[in-house]
Short mmCIF file of C-alpha atoms in Angstrom, two decimals:
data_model
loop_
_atom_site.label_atom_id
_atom_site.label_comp_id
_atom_site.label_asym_id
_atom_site.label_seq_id
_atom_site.Cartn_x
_atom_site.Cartn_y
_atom_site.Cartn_z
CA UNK A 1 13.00 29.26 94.46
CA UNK A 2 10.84 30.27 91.44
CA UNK A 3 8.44 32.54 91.36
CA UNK A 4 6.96 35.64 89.15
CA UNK A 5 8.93 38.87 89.93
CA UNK A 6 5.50 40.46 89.96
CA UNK A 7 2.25 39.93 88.79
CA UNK A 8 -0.93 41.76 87.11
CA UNK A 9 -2.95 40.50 90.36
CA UNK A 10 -2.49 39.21 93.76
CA UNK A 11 -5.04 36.51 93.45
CA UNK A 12 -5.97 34.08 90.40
CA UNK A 13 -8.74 31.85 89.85
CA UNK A 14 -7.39 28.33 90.49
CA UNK A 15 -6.23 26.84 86.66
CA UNK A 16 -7.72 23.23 85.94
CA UNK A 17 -5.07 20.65 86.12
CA UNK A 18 -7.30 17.95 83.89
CA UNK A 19 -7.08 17.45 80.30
CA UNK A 20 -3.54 17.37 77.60
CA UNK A 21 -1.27 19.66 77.51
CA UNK A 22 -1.42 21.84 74.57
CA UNK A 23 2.61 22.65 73.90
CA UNK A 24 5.44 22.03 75.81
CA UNK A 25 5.01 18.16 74.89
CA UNK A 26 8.27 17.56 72.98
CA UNK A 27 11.91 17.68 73.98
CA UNK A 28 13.05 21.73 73.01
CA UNK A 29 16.51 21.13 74.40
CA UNK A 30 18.26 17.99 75.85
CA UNK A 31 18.61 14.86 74.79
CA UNK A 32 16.43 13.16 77.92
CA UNK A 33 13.72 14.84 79.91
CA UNK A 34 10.48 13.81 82.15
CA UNK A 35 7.46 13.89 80.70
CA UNK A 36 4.11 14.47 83.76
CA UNK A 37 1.87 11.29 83.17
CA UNK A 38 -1.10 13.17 84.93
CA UNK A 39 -1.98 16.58 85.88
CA UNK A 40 -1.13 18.13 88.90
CA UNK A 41 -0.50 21.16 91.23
CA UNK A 42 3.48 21.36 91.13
CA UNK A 43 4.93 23.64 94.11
CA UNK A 44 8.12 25.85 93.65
CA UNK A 45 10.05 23.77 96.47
CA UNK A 46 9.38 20.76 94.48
CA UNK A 47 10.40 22.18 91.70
CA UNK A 48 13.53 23.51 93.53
CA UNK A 49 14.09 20.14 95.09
CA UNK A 50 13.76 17.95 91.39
CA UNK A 51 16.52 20.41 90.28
CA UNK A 52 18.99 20.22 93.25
CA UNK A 53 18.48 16.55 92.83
CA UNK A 54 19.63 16.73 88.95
CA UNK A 55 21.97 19.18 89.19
CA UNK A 56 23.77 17.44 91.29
CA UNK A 57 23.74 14.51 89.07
CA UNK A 58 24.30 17.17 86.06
CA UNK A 59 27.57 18.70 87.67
CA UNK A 60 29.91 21.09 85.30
CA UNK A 61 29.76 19.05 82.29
CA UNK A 62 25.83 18.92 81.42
CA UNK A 63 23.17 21.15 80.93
CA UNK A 64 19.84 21.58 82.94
CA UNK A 65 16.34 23.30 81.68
CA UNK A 66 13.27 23.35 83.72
CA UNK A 67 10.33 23.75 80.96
CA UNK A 68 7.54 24.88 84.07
CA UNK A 69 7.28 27.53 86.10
CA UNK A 70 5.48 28.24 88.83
CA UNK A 71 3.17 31.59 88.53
CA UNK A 72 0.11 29.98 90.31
CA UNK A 73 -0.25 31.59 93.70
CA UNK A 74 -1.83 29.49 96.16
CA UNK A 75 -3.27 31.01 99.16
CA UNK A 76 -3.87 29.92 102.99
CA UNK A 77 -5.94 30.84 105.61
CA UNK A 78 -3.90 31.62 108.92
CA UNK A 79 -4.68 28.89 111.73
CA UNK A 80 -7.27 29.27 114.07
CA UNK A 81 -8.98 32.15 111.74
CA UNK A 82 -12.21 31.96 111.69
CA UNK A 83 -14.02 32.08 108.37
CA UNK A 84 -14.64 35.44 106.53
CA UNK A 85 -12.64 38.69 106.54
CA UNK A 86 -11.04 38.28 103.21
CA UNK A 87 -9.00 35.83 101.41
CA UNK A 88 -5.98 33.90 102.85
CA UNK A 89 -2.68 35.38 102.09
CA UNK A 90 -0.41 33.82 99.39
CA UNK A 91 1.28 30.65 100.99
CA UNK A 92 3.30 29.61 97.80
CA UNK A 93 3.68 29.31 94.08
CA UNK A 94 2.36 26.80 92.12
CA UNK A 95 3.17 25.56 88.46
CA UNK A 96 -0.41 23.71 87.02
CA UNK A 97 0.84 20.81 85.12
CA UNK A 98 -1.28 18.87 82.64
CA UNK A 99 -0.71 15.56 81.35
CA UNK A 100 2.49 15.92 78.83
CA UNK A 101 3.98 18.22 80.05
CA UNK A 102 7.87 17.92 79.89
CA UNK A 103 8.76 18.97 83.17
CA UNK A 104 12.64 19.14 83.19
CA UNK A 105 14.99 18.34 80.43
CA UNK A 106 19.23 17.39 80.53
CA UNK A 107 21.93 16.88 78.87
CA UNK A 108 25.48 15.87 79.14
CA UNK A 109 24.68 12.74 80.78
CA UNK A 110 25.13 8.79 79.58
CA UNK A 111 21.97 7.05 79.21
CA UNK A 112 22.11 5.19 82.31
CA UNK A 113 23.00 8.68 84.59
CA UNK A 114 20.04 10.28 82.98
CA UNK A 115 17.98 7.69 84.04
CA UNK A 116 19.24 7.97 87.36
CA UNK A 117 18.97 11.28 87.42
CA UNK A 118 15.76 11.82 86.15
CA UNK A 119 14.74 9.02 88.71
CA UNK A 120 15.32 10.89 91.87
CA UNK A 121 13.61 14.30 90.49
CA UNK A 122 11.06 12.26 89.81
CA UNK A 123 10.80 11.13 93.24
CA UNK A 124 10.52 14.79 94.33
CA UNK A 125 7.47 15.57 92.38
CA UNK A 126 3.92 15.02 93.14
CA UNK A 127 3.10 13.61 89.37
CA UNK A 128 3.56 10.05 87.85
CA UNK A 129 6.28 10.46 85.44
CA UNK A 130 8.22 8.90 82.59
CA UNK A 131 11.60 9.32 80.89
CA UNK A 132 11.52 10.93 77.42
CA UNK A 133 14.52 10.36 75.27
CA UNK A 134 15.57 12.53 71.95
CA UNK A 135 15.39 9.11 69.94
CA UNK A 136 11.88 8.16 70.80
CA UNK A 137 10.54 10.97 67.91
CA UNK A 138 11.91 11.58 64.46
CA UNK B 1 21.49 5.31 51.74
CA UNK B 2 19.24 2.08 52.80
CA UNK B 3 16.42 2.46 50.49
CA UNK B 4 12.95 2.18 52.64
CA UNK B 5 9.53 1.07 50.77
CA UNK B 6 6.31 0.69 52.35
CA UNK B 7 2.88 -0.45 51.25
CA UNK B 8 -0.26 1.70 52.35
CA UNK B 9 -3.71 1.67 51.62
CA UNK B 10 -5.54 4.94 49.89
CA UNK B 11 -7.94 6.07 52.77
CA UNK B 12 -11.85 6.53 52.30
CA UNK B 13 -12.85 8.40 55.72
CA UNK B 14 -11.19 11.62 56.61
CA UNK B 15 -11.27 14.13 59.57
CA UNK B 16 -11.28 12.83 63.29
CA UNK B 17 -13.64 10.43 62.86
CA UNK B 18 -11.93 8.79 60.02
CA UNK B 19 -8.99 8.88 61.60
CA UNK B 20 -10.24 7.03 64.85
CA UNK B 21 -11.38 4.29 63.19
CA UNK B 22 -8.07 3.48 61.35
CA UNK B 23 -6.55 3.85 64.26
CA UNK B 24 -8.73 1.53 65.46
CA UNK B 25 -7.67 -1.09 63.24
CA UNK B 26 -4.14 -0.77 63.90
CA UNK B 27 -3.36 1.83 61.06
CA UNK B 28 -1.68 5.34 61.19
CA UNK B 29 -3.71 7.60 59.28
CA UNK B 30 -1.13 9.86 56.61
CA UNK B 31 -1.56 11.92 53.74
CA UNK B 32 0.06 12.85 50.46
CA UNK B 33 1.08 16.02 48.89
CA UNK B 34 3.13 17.76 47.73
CA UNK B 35 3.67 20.56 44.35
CA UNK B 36 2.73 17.63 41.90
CA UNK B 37 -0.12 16.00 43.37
CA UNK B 38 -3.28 16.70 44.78
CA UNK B 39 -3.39 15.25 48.61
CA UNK B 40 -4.24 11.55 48.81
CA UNK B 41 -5.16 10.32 52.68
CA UNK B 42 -3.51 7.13 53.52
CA UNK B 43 -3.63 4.42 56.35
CA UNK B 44 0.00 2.59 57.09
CA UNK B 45 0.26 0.00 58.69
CA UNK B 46 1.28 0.77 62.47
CA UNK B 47 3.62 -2.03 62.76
CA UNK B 48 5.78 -1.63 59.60
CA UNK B 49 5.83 2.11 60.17
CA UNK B 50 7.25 2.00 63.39
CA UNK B 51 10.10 -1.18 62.17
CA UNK B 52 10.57 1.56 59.50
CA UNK B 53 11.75 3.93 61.52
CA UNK B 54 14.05 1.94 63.97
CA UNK B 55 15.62 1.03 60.50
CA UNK B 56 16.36 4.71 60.00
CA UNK B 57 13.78 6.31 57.83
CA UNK B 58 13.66 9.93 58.89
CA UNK B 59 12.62 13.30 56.67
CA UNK B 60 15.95 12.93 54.84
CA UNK B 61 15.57 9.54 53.92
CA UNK B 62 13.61 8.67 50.35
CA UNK B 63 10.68 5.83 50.98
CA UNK B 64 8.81 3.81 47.85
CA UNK B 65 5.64 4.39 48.88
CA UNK B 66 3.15 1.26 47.28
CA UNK B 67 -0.22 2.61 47.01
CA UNK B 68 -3.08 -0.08 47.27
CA UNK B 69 -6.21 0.47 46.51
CA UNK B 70 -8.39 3.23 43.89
CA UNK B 71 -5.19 4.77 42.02
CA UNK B 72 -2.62 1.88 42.57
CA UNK B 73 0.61 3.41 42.52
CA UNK B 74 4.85 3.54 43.24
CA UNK B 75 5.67 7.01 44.88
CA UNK B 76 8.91 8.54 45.93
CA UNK B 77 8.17 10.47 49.30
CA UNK B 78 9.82 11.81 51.76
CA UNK B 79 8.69 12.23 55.68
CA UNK B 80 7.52 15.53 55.90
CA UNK B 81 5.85 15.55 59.90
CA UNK B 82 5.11 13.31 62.11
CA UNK B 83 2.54 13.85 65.30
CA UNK B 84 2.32 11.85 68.20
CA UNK B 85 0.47 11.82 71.48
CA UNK B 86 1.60 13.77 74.03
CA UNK B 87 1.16 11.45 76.94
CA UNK B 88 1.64 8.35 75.20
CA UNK B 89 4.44 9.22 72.46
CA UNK B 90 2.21 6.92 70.18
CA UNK B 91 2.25 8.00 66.45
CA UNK B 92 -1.08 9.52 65.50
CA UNK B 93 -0.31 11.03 61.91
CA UNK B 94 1.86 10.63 59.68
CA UNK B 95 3.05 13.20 56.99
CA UNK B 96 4.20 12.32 52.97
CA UNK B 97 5.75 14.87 50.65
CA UNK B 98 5.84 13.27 47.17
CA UNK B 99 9.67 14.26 46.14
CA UNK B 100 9.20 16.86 43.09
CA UNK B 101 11.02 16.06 39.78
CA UNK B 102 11.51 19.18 38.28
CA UNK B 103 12.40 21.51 41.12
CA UNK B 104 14.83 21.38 44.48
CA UNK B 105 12.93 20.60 47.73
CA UNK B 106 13.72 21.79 50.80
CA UNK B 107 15.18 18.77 53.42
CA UNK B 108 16.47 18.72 56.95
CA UNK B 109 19.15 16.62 57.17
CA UNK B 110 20.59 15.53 60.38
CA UNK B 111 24.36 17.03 61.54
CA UNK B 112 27.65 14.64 62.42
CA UNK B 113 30.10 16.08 64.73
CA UNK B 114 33.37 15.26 63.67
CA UNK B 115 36.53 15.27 66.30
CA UNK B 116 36.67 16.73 69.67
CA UNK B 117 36.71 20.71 70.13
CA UNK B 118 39.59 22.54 71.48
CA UNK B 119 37.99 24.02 74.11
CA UNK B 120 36.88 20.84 75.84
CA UNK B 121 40.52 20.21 76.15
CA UNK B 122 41.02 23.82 77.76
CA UNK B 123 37.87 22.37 80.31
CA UNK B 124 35.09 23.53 78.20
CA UNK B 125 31.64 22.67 77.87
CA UNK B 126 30.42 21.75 74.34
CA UNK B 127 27.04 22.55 73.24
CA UNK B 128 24.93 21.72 70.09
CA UNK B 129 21.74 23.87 69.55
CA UNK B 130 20.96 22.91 66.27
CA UNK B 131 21.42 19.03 65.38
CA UNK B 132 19.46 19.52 62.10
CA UNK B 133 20.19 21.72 59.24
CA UNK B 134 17.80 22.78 56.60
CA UNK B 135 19.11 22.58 52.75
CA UNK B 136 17.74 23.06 49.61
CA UNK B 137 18.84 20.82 47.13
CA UNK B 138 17.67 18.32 44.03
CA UNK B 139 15.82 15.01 44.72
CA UNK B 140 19.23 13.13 43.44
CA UNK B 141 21.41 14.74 45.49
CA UNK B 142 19.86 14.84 49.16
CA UNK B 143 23.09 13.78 51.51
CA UNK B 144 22.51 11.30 53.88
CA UNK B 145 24.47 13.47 56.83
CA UNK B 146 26.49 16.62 56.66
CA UNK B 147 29.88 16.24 58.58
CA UNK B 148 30.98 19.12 60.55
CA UNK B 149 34.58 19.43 62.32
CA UNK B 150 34.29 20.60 65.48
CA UNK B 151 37.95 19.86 66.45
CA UNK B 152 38.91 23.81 65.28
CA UNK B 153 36.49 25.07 67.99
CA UNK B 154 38.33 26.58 71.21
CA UNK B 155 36.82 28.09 74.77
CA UNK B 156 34.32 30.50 74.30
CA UNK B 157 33.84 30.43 70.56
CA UNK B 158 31.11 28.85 68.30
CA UNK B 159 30.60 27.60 64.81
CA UNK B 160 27.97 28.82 63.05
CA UNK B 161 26.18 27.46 60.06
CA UNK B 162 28.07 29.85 57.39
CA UNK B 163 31.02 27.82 58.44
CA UNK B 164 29.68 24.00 57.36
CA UNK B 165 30.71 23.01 54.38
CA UNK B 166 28.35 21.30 52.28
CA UNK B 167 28.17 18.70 49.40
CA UNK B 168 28.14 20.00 45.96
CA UNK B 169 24.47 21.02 44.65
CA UNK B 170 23.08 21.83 48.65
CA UNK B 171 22.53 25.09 49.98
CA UNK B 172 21.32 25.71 52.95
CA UNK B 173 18.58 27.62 53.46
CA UNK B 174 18.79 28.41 57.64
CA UNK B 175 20.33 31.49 58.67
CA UNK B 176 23.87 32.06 58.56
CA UNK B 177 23.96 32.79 62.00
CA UNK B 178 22.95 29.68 63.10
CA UNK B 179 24.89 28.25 66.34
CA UNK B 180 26.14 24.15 65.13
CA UNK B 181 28.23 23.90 68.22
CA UNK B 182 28.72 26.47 70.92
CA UNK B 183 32.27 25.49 73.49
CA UNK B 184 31.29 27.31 76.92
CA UNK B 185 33.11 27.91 79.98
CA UNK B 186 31.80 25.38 82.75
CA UNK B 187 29.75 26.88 85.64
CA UNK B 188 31.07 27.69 88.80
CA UNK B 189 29.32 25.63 91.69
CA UNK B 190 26.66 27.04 93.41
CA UNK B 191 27.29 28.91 96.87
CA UNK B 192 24.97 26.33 99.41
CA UNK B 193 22.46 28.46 101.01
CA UNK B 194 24.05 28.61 104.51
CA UNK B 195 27.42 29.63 103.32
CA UNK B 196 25.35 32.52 102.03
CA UNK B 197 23.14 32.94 104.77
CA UNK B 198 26.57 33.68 106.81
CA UNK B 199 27.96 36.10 104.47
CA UNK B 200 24.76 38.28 104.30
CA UNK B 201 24.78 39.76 107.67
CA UNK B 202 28.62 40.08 107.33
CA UNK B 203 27.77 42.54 104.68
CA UNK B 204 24.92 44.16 105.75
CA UNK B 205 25.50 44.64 109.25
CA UNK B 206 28.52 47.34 109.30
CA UNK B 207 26.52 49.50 107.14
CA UNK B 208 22.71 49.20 108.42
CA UNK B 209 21.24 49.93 111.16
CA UNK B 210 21.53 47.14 113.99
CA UNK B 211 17.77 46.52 113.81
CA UNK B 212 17.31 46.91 110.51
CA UNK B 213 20.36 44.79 109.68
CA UNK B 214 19.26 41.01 110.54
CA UNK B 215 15.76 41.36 108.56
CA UNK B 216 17.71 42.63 105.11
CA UNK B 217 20.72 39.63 105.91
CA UNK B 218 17.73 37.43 105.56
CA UNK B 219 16.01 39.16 103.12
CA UNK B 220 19.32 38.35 100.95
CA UNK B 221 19.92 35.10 102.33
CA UNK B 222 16.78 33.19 99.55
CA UNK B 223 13.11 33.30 98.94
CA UNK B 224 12.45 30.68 101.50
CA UNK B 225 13.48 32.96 104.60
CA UNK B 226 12.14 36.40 103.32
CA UNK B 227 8.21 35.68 104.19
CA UNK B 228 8.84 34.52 107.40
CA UNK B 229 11.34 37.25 108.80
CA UNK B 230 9.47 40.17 107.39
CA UNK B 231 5.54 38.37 108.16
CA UNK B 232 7.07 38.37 111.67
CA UNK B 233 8.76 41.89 111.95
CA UNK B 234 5.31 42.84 110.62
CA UNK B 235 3.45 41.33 113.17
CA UNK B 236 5.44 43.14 116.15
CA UNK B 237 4.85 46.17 114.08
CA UNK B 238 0.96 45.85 114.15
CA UNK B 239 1.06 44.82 117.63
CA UNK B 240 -0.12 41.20 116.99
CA UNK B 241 1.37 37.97 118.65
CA UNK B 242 3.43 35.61 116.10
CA UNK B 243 1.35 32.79 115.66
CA UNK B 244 -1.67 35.45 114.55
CA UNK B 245 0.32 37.19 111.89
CA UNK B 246 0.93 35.26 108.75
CA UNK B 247 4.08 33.29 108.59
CA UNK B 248 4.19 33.09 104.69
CA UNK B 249 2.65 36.70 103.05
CA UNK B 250 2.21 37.68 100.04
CA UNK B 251 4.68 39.47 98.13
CA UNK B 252 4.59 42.59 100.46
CA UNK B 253 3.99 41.49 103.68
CA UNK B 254 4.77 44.20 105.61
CA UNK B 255 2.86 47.00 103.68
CA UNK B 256 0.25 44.82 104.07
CA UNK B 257 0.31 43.87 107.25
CA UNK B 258 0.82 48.37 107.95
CA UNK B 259 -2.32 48.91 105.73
CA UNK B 260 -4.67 46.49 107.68
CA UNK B 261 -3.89 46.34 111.41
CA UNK B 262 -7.62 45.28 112.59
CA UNK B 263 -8.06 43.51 109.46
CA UNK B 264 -6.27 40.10 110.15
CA UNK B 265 -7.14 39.67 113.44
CA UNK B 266 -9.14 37.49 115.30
CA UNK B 267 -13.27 38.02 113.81
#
């Protein structure tokens, strides 16, 4: 799964999900992708899962890109720990997705398989999404 | 090439709030420029703009643009940039570059892929990075595509933009290295996780130490397994029971876990 090879800090201050997304808005690479509809705390294992679920789809002849990446770390109290004595350790890593954010794109795919496709990642993710194709821009 | 016209409205109210309100009213708020004018802000109409585009206008394609309003006026433009939301994909703004009469302009104009490359044949992939290229060339002489044949293109090799020929009176402007069309070798499947799981300790256990060995195997075996095996050999370590030490650590667990012994423990 993703996740930063290392990092400046252990702990960050949680990043705001709310609000547009400044870049990462526009299709960079294939010719469909999924575009988050709201913002949203997106886990490396779901990220991992939407990307089993297209590259299966994807196979030899396409291409895959995954345009987020999770370098949020999330942390976690131990069970049965009684409050105090420090912050939780780190319990996973988290990509903070806003509201346009294109969250995988593909290529190599008829229109119909990309739909498909993009339909079961999309069923892996905690975010509404929707399918962005090449032709919807100039 | 279809020729495109479109009747706008010159544009009173600029900046945001400007902008909202002709949005409001079912306009796309544009401007004019270009070397031999000064900029003119515009409202289209939403409606024919966006039929104007599923007809094909795009930043290669001339428009008449019919100016209403103070200045009346026919002008030759060009789509220069276009913004839309980000959510929505709704057009917000629309860019005009009044095509120059005395001097080349600079165009993009969209790539056609002619034949089939050798290398998909051969069980190649084919890839296109670059489905635009950027020319300089007079207003009379903008093409309406540039054809490339891909059909010379084997395994492993790519065609770069030095190789596209182009109409007479277009240069192009991008670098020569460019990548048009790139044939690559297709991937090899990926190993599932348990077939690697059961080759790790194969390879680790000859040569490391028999209780060292199972912790590295996993260690190899993915990200998902490494927390857990080393939070618990960690754990043992610091003389804690398994459900007290933490099943998912941070990156270093262990040193952790060897640095704090009292620290984690029950308050």
């Amino acid at each position: 799964m993703l996740q930063p090879s290392r990092t400046k800090y252990r702990y960050y201050h949680r990043a705001k999900a709310r609000g547009i997304a400044k870049g990462g808005t526009d299709l960079s690479f294939g010719a469909y992708g999924l575009k988050a509809l709201e913002g949203g705390w997106v886990s490396d294992r779901q990220i991992e899962a939407g990307r089993v679920a297209l590259i299966r789809e994807v196979g030899k002849t396409g291409k895959l890109w995954i345009r987020v990446f999770p370098d949020m770390p999330r942390t976690k109290k131990p069970l049965e720990t009684r409050m105090g004595k420090g912050k939780g350790g780190i319990e996973g890593w988290y990509a903070c997705v806003k509201r346009g954010r294109i969250l995988f794109e593909i290529e190599g795919l008829a229109p119909d398989a990309a739909a498909a496709a993009m339909r079961l990642a999309a069923s892996k993710l905690p975010v509404k999404t929707r399918l962005v194709t090449r032709t919807d821009q100039l | 090439m279809a020729a495109f016209s479109l009747a706008v409205k010159s544009r009173e109210g600029d900046g945001k709030r400007g902008a909202r309100r002709v949005r409001r009213e079912g306009f796309v708020p544009a401007v004019l420029y270009g070397p031999e004018t000064a900029p003119i802000t515009l409202s289209v109409p939403a409606h024919e703009l966006s039929l104007l585009l599923k007809k094909g206008a795009s930043y290669h394609t001339p428009i008449e643009l019919k100016i209403e309003g103070n200045g009346a006026s026919t002008k030759r433009v060009l789509i220069r940039e276009a913004r839309y939301h980000p959510v929505w994909g709704d057009l917000l703004h629309i860019d005009f570059y009044l095509i120059p009469t005395k001097r080349p302009l600079q165009v993009s104009i969209p790539l056609k892929l002619l034949g089939v490359p050798a290398g998909v044949a051969d069980g190649g992939v084919m890839q296109c990075p670059t489905r635009r290229l950027l020319v300089l060339c007079s207003a009379d002489r903008i093409p309406e595509v540039i054809e490339v044949d891909v059909s010379g293109v084997g395994k492993g090799h790519s065609l770069h933009a030095s190789d596209v020929k182009l109409p007479e009176g277009v240069r192009c402007v991008e670098r020569t290295d460019v990548t048009i069309v790139t044939v690559l070798m297709p991937k090899e499947e990926e190993k599932k996780p348990e077939e690697v799981a059961a080759a790790a300790p194969a390879e680790g256990a000859p040569a490391e130490g028999a209780a060292a060995a199972p912790a590295e195997g996993e260690a190899k075996a993915g990200a998902e397994a490494k927390p857990a095996a080393t939070g618990k050999a960690a754990g043992k370590a610091a003389g804690k029971g398994p459900e007290k030490a933490p099943a998912k650590g941070a990156e270093k667990p262990a040193e952790k876990a060897a640095a704090k012994p009292a620290g984690k423990g029950k308050g």
